[in-house]
């Protein structure tokens, strides 16, 4: 069976390559498999998992991605016609904040529904392998959103993209390639800020992006109840899912993202199932709000996130805006295998110092106090509230969550209150919090500067410096991938030096 599948794959590859030659293509629309990296077979372990889940090697795929969880899911169609989850990959790095991409250069990774066709697959990527997300789609363009070359790629470094390890992107690429060889014209890419559950919607209920998130949650719900790829259209600057021709219509509706919506219907079996799910979610959401579920803080001062499995293996690693882990858990994760090779140039999420400096001086009104069980800031209180103030700026903790009790003399003292920390001192503290191996003995009391980045040598081609192949993560490729030692100097083939276009 496997030999016949391999033979079919090779024949399909030859046929596809021949068709591209006959049809002609420009330099951006290259063949799916022009080199050894792009031709790597799907790992035997993953092929076996497909067999156990009643999937064919070349059946269609669908990708869902979640920023807060820092996870990318590969769904694959089973022989029943529905999609089932094949594998979940931890994301090594994503940049920006929770929320959609709005403009070129905002460092945001996109959110929404996108379609990936063979021309968007890049076997000659400078970041091992990649595919273009297709941002901006028609909805983004209708709102005037700008940006280009937003990718899912290897190299574990991001400026508005979603970055995996090289081993991970090799496996993801091979799954997409096989689905195209099997006849899939394009696979759907769904990018979310978090899993669209009632608890997450309650936590982020005051976020200014909530209206957009509720809109794309409709597509999330369509997939959840049908396990079918939802049909996506746009009109009146909004998403429309699974629209069909009205019973009395003579032709299919024509959609334009900027125009008035045409007459359409949603099939009743889908509409009723989605409606029931929405009612259940709304009831659970109302319960969570009524009992005072804390509102998630706005974290505009942190640039993106990474999965905790990677943060645990990087000196001074941080999960940033992704779901983190406490010290002991990170120490335990550091002993486990990494899902791929972590390059020496990877940088964990750090504060955006410009955003920190521009942050308002007072607490955001959406903040809700958590139960007084957090003891991590107890030692910070002894230093006159300095680190507590920093915590408030970075969205990590507040005085309301401090478990310590102020010393009695604090209420009896008549000494003048100490001056509030200056913006400079806060910026200084932000740097020392996130920069590895910082020497505090050299700190000046009123000086704040961004850390000096190492000089970057002239740009070099990566084709001669990167290995041709990366073993599959499904076959235990990451046994020796753990980083050790201090944060490395950025090398000439780092992401920054190889990526000229801003996102």
Coordinates of N, CA, C and O in Angstrom, one line a residue, residues 2 14 18 57 79 148 155 161 172 193 215 225 228 233 283-284 315 322-323 337 341 363 369 416 465 473 484 499:
X2 N 1.9 1.3 0.9 CA 2.7 2.4 0.9 C 3.5 2.7 -0.4 O 3.7 3.8 -0.8
X14 N 5.6 14.6 -11.0 CA 6.1 14.8 -12.4 C 5.0 15.5 -13.2 O 5.3 16.4 -14.0
X18 N 5.3 19.1 -15.0 CA 5.2 19.3 -16.4 C 4.1 20.3 -16.8 O 4.3 21.1 -17.7
X57 N -3.0 9.9 2.5 CA -1.8 10.7 2.5 C -2.1 12.0 1.8 O -1.6 13.1 2.2
X79 N -11.8 9.7 5.4 CA -12.5 9.1 4.3 C -14.1 9.3 4.5 O -14.8 9.0 3.5
X148 N 2.5 43.0 3.3 CA 2.9 42.1 2.3 C 3.8 41.0 2.8 O 4.5 41.3 3.9
X155 N 13.0 29.1 10.8 CA 14.0 30.0 11.3 C 13.7 30.6 12.7 O 14.5 31.2 13.3
X161 N 5.3 37.6 11.1 CA 5.0 36.3 10.5 C 4.7 35.3 11.7 O 4.8 35.7 12.8
X172 N 5.2 20.5 7.9 CA 3.9 21.2 7.5 C 3.9 21.4 5.9 O 2.9 21.2 5.3
X193 N -6.8 35.0 17.5 CA -6.0 35.4 18.7 C -5.9 34.4 19.8 O -4.9 34.4 20.5
X215 N -16.9 38.3 14.9 CA -17.2 38.0 13.5 C -16.5 36.8 13.0 O -17.1 35.9 12.4
X225 N -19.0 22.8 14.3 CA -20.2 22.0 14.2 C -20.3 21.1 13.0 O -21.0 20.1 13.0
X228 N -16.3 20.7 8.5 CA -16.1 20.9 7.1 C -15.5 22.3 6.9 O -15.7 23.2 7.7
X233 N -17.0 34.2 2.2 CA -17.3 35.3 1.3 C -17.2 36.6 2.1 O -17.2 36.6 3.3
X283 N -24.6 31.6 27.0 CA -25.0 31.3 28.4 C -23.8 31.1 29.3 O -23.7 31.6 30.4
X284 N -22.8 30.4 28.8 CA -21.6 30.2 29.6 C -20.8 31.5 29.8 O -20.3 31.8 30.9
X315 N 17.9 31.1 27.2 CA 18.3 31.9 28.4 C 17.4 33.1 28.5 O 17.2 33.9 27.5
X322 N 1.9 34.9 24.8 CA 1.3 33.5 24.7 C 1.1 33.0 26.1 O 1.7 33.6 27.1
X323 N 0.4 31.9 26.3 CA 0.1 31.4 27.6 C 1.4 30.9 28.2 O 2.1 30.0 27.6
X337 N 12.4 17.3 25.1 CA 12.9 17.5 23.7 C 12.2 18.7 23.1 O 11.0 18.9 23.3
X341 N 15.2 22.2 15.8 CA 16.4 22.9 16.2 C 16.1 24.4 16.4 O 15.5 25.1 15.6
X363 N -3.6 53.1 35.8 CA -4.1 51.7 35.5 C -5.2 51.8 34.5 O -6.1 52.7 34.6
X369 N -9.2 43.0 39.6 CA -8.3 42.4 40.6 C -8.5 40.9 40.6 O -9.6 40.4 40.7
X416 N 8.2 62.3 53.9 CA 7.6 62.6 52.6 C 7.6 61.4 51.7 O 8.5 60.5 51.8
X465 N 25.0 28.3 3.6 CA 25.4 28.2 5.0 C 24.4 27.3 5.8 O 24.6 26.9 6.9
X473 N 10.2 16.3 12.6 CA 10.0 16.4 14.1 C 9.2 15.2 14.6 O 9.3 14.9 15.8
X484 N 22.0 26.2 25.2 CA 22.7 26.3 26.5 C 23.5 27.5 26.4 O 23.9 28.0 25.4
X499 N 16.0 39.7 6.0 CA 14.6 40.0 5.7 C 14.5 41.5 5.5 O 14.5 42.3 6.4

